[in-house]
Tab-separated table of C-alpha atoms and ligand atoms in Angstrom:
chain	number	residue	atom	x	y	z
A	1218	MET	CA	0.761	-14.080	10.271
A	1219	LYS	CA	-2.979	-14.345	10.377
A	1220	LEU	CA	-3.919	-10.547	11.221
A	1221	LEU	CA	-1.620	-9.552	8.220
A	1222	LYS	CA	-3.402	-11.767	5.793
A	1223	GLU	CA	-6.741	-10.521	7.032
A	1224	ARG	CA	-5.620	-6.827	6.381
A	1225	ILE	CA	-4.328	-7.651	2.970
A	1226	ARG	CA	-7.622	-9.362	2.097
A	1227	THR	CA	-9.774	-6.602	3.338
A	1228	GLU	CA	-7.630	-3.428	2.566
A	1229	ALA	CA	-5.153	-4.219	-0.322
A	1230	THR	CA	-5.701	-3.286	-3.885
A	1231	VAL	CA	-4.215	-5.363	-6.766
A	1232	ILE	CA	-2.869	-3.239	-9.730
A	1233	GLY	CA	-2.560	-5.359	-12.913
A	1234	SER	CA	-1.524	-8.872	-11.971
A	1235	GLN	CA	1.981	-8.012	-10.365
A	1236	VAL	CA	1.527	-5.140	-7.833
A	1237	LEU	CA	-0.190	-5.098	-4.506
A	1238	LYS	CA	-1.006	-1.796	-3.061
A	1239	VAL	CA	-1.167	-1.563	1.028
A	1240	ASP	CA	-1.065	2.145	1.289
A	1241	HIS	CA	-3.600	2.051	4.230
A	1242	PHE	CA	-1.231	0.556	6.698
A	1243	LEU	CA	2.389	0.018	5.111
A	1244	ASN	CA	3.340	2.052	2.255
A	1245	HIS	CA	1.920	5.541	2.502
A	1246	GLN	CA	-0.111	5.829	5.754
A	1247	VAL	CA	1.514	3.671	8.394
A	1248	ASP	CA	-0.494	1.934	11.115
A	1249	VAL	CA	2.162	1.994	13.939
A	1250	ASP	CA	0.173	-0.283	16.289
A	1251	PHE	CA	0.101	-2.841	13.587
A	1252	LEU	CA	3.669	-2.434	12.708
A	1253	HIS	CA	4.593	-2.989	16.405
A	1254	LYS	CA	2.986	-6.455	16.072
A	1255	ILE	CA	4.875	-7.059	12.879
A	1256	GLY	CA	8.175	-6.202	14.663
A	1257	ALA	CA	7.150	-8.386	17.471
A	1258	GLU	CA	6.625	-11.423	15.055
A	1259	PHE	CA	10.103	-10.808	13.373
A	1260	TYR	CA	11.618	-10.856	16.773
A	1261	GLU	CA	9.908	-14.141	17.579
A	1262	ARG	CA	11.304	-15.510	14.441
A	1263	PHE	CA	14.939	-14.284	14.670
A	1264	LYS	CA	15.600	-13.968	18.487
A	1265	ASP	CA	17.914	-16.860	18.713
A	1266	GLU	CA	20.332	-15.127	16.431
A	1267	PRO	CA	22.918	-12.708	17.982
A	1268	ILE	CA	21.735	-9.843	15.516
A	1269	THR	CA	23.770	-6.551	15.875
A	1270	LYS	CA	22.215	-4.459	13.025
A	1271	ILE	CA	18.940	-4.451	10.973
A	1272	LEU	CA	19.481	-3.430	7.458
A	1273	THR	CA	16.953	-2.274	5.127
A	1274	VAL	CA	16.471	-0.023	2.131
A	1275	GLU	CA	14.872	3.519	1.751
A	1276	ALA	CA	11.987	4.307	1.842
A	1277	SER	CA	9.392	1.797	2.559
A	1278	GLY	CA	11.458	-0.671	4.547
A	1279	ILE	CA	12.406	1.847	7.194
A	1280	ALA	CA	9.246	1.759	9.165
A	1281	VAL	CA	9.244	-2.084	9.440
A	1282	ALA	CA	12.904	-2.117	10.224
A	1283	VAL	CA	12.520	0.531	13.092
A	1284	ALA	CA	9.454	-1.408	14.434
A	1285	THR	CA	11.574	-4.678	14.533
A	1286	ALA	CA	14.681	-2.940	15.920
A	1287	TRP	CA	12.735	-1.881	19.050
A	1288	PHE	CA	12.571	-5.432	20.050
A	1289	PHE	CA	16.212	-6.387	19.279
A	1290	HIS	CA	17.576	-3.042	20.664
A	1291	VAL	CA	19.974	-2.772	17.734
A	1292	PRO	CA	20.528	0.007	15.253
A	1293	VAL	CA	18.775	0.240	11.946
A	1294	VAL	CA	21.005	1.050	9.027
A	1295	PHE	CA	19.005	1.897	5.761
A	1296	ALA	CA	20.736	1.718	2.263
A	1297	LYS	CA	20.343	5.121	0.516
A	1298	LYS	CA	19.223	5.083	-3.237
A	1299	SER	CA	20.459	8.378	-4.214
A	1300	ASP	CA	23.561	10.520	-3.870
A	1301	SER	CA	23.289	13.354	-1.614
A	1302	ARG	CA	25.949	15.674	-0.368
A	1303	ASN	CA	25.725	14.499	3.267
A	1304	LEU	CA	26.460	10.752	2.379
A	1305	ASP	CA	30.012	9.666	2.962
A	1306	GLN	CA	32.109	9.031	-0.076
A	1307	ASP	CA	33.214	5.774	1.355
A	1308	THR	CA	30.367	3.325	0.906
A	1309	TYR	CA	29.487	-0.145	0.081
A	1310	THR	CA	27.672	0.092	-3.180
A	1311	SER	CA	25.420	-2.358	-5.254
A	1312	GLU	CA	23.441	-2.016	-8.527
A	1313	VAL	CA	19.906	-2.949	-8.077
A	1314	PHE	CA	17.053	-3.105	-10.775
A	1315	SER	CA	13.944	-1.719	-9.212
A	1316	PHE	CA	10.689	-3.669	-9.799
A	1317	THR	CA	8.205	-0.910	-9.044
A	1318	ARG	CA	10.208	1.758	-10.914
A	1319	ASN	CA	11.547	-0.258	-13.758
A	1320	ASN	CA	14.982	1.283	-13.606
A	1321	CYS	CA	18.406	0.851	-11.971
A	1322	TYR	CA	19.730	2.461	-8.954
A	1323	TRP	CA	22.756	2.345	-6.811
A	1324	MET	CA	22.129	1.253	-3.202
A	1325	LYS	CA	24.729	2.689	-0.840
A	1326	VAL	CA	25.794	2.230	2.660
A	1327	SER	CA	28.516	4.094	4.563
A	1328	TRP	CA	31.554	1.996	5.584
A	1329	ARG	CA	30.937	3.606	9.232
A	1330	TYR	CA	27.683	1.652	9.817
A	1331	LEU	CA	28.497	-1.910	8.830
A	1332	ASP	CA	31.627	-4.002	9.400
A	1333	ALA	CA	32.930	-7.392	9.911
A	1334	GLN	CA	31.743	-7.691	13.423
A	1335	ASP	CA	28.055	-7.191	12.435
A	1336	HIS	CA	25.475	-10.142	12.436
A	1337	VAL	CA	22.769	-8.617	10.096
A	1338	LEU	CA	18.995	-9.178	9.772
A	1339	ILE	CA	17.592	-7.786	6.437
A	1340	ILE	CA	13.928	-6.508	6.613
A	1341	ASP	CA	11.885	-5.316	3.850
A	1342	ASP	CA	8.263	-4.556	3.114
A	1343	PHE	CA	8.047	-6.707	-0.173
A	1344	LEU	CA	9.800	-9.569	-1.865
A	1345	ALA	CA	9.251	-9.745	-5.608
A	1346	LYS	CA	12.054	-10.700	-8.007
A	1347	GLY	CA	14.488	-10.340	-5.168
A	1348	ARG	CA	16.738	-7.678	-6.495
A	1349	ALA	CA	16.588	-5.246	-3.519
A	1350	VAL	CA	17.197	-8.250	-1.012
A	1351	GLN	CA	20.343	-9.445	-3.292
A	1352	GLY	CA	21.666	-6.031	-3.330
A	1353	MET	CA	21.599	-5.786	0.525
A	1354	ILE	CA	23.111	-9.182	0.865
A	1355	ASP	CA	25.928	-7.988	-1.511
A	1356	ILE	CA	26.438	-5.124	0.780
A	1357	VAL	CA	26.609	-7.541	3.875
A	1358	HIS	CA	29.250	-9.413	1.881
A	1359	GLN	CA	31.250	-6.380	0.913
A	1360	ALA	CA	31.294	-5.214	4.675
A	1361	GLY	CA	32.656	-8.813	5.692
A	1362	ALA	CA	29.515	-9.060	8.015
A	1363	SER	CA	27.506	-12.116	8.414
A	1364	LEU	CA	23.792	-12.612	7.640
A	1365	ALA	CA	21.374	-13.884	10.054
A	1366	GLY	CA	18.563	-13.995	7.646
A	1367	VAL	CA	15.882	-11.853	5.789
A	1368	GLY	CA	12.539	-10.897	7.202
A	1369	ILE	CA	9.837	-9.887	4.570
A	1370	VAL	CA	6.336	-8.602	5.302
A	1371	ILE	CA	4.701	-9.710	2.120
A	1372	GLU	CA	6.363	-12.088	-0.529
A	1373	LYS	CA	4.704	-12.452	-3.698
A	1374	GLY	CA	5.498	-16.212	-4.239
A	1375	PHE	CA	4.517	-16.201	-7.789
A	1376	GLN	CA	7.609	-14.135	-8.627
A	1377	GLU	CA	11.013	-15.720	-8.440
A	1378	GLY	CA	12.770	-13.696	-5.629
A	1379	GLY	CA	11.833	-16.104	-2.819
A	1380	SER	CA	12.607	-19.344	-4.487
A	1381	GLN	CA	15.982	-18.173	-5.845
A	1382	LEU	CA	17.049	-16.928	-2.370
A	1383	ARG	CA	16.032	-20.083	-0.687
A	1384	GLU	CA	17.994	-22.064	-3.136
A	1385	GLN	CA	21.196	-20.149	-2.222
A	1386	GLY	CA	20.414	-21.263	1.406
A	1387	ILE	CA	19.319	-17.837	2.547
A	1388	ASN	CA	17.110	-18.099	5.788
A	1389	ILE	CA	14.103	-16.160	4.604
A	1390	SER	CA	10.871	-15.602	6.596
A	1391	SER	CA	7.867	-13.972	5.131
A	1392	LEU	CA	4.905	-13.118	7.294
A	1393	ALA	CA	2.680	-13.626	4.292
A	1394	ILE	CA	3.297	-15.279	1.011
A	1395	ILE	CA	0.770	-14.634	-1.883
A	1396	GLU	CA	0.413	-17.679	-4.190
A	1397	SER	CA	-1.607	-15.741	-6.844
A	1398	MET	CA	-3.704	-12.615	-7.069
A	1399	ASP	CA	-6.049	-10.527	-9.348
A	1400	GLU	CA	-8.655	-7.877	-8.685
A	1401	ASN	CA	-11.179	-10.112	-7.059
A	1402	HIS	CA	-9.062	-12.778	-5.191
A	1403	ILE	CA	-5.901	-13.065	-3.239
A	1404	GLU	CA	-4.594	-16.625	-2.438
A	1405	PHE	CA	-2.072	-17.136	0.242
A	1406	ARG	CA	0.470	-20.005	0.584
A	1407	ASP	CA	-0.010	-22.172	3.503
A	1408	GLN	CA	2.768	-21.660	5.992
B	1571	LIG	P1	12.260	-6.833	-5.778
B	1571	LIG	O1	13.625	-6.087	-5.629
B	1571	LIG	O2	12.059	-7.963	-4.790
B	1571	LIG	O3	11.856	-7.037	-7.171
B	1571	LIG	O4	11.169	-5.820	-5.215
B	1571	LIG	C1	11.169	-5.432	-3.802
B	1571	LIG	C2	11.078	-4.098	-3.659
B	1571	LIG	O5	10.189	-3.517	-4.658
B	1571	LIG	C3	10.644	-3.761	-2.326
B	1571	LIG	O6	11.609	-3.095	-1.533
B	1571	LIG	C4	9.293	-2.937	-2.515
B	1571	LIG	O7	9.532	-1.554	-2.008
B	1571	LIG	C5	9.032	-2.756	-3.973
B	1571	LIG	N1	7.841	-3.725	-4.482
B	1571	LIG	C6	7.959	-4.936	-4.989
B	1571	LIG	N2	6.713	-5.417	-5.431
B	1571	LIG	C7	5.741	-4.605	-4.793
B	1571	LIG	C8	4.444	-4.541	-4.568
B	1571	LIG	O8	3.747	-5.295	-5.132
B	1571	LIG	N3	3.886	-3.526	-3.966
B	1571	LIG	C9	4.683	-2.571	-3.470
B	1571	LIG	N4	3.988	-1.586	-2.739
B	1571	LIG	N5	5.984	-2.516	-3.405
B	1571	LIG	C10	6.569	-3.580	-4.147
C-alpha cells in the first residue's frame, strides 16, 4: 500500500534495529481517515471470504480491526491480555511471548464470542516474530472456527513471523513489508 509506505518513510522512527515507532498515526495518536483507507484495503484483499468475525488483540490492534470491520459489517472480538473481574471465566486461552514487552502473557477470548460457525479474519498492526498471531490462530482452533486469513498493517520481514506462518500455509496479507531498517533508511519488500 503506497500511501502507508510513504507515511512510514516520512513519519516513523526506528528504535535500535528492531522496533518501528508509528505513534503519529497508528499506535498512540490514531489518524482515523487513514485507518479508513487501511480498512478498505483489507476489505479488497479478503472480500471473497465469507468472514463472520474479525479477531485482534488489545490494545493497538483494535483500531485497525474496527476500521476493517466497518467494511465487512461483522463484529470485532479482541483478545484480552489481562484478567479482569468482568471477563467470563469460560475462555479460550493461549500463552504468548510479547516482543515489545519482553515477557509472557495469557491471551483470552470468551467462549461466547467465537465458535465453530465462525470464519475468522485476524487483524493486527505489526507482525514481528509471529507470537501474537500464533496465539490468535491457536484460539481460532480451540473454538473450532475456521481461519480466512491474517491481515497485517506492517510486517517486519527481517523477523521470522511472516515466513513461519506462510510455511504453515496461512494466508497472510501485509500492507507493507519492511526488508531492513536503521535510523537513516527503511527498505521495503517489493510486493
Ligand atoms: P510478534 O508477536 O509478531 O513478535 O509481535 C507483534 C506484536 O508486537 C504486535 O501486536 C505489536 O503490537 C507489537 N510489535 C512488534 N513489533 C513492533 C514494532 O516494531 N513496533 C510496534 N509499535 N509494535 C510492535
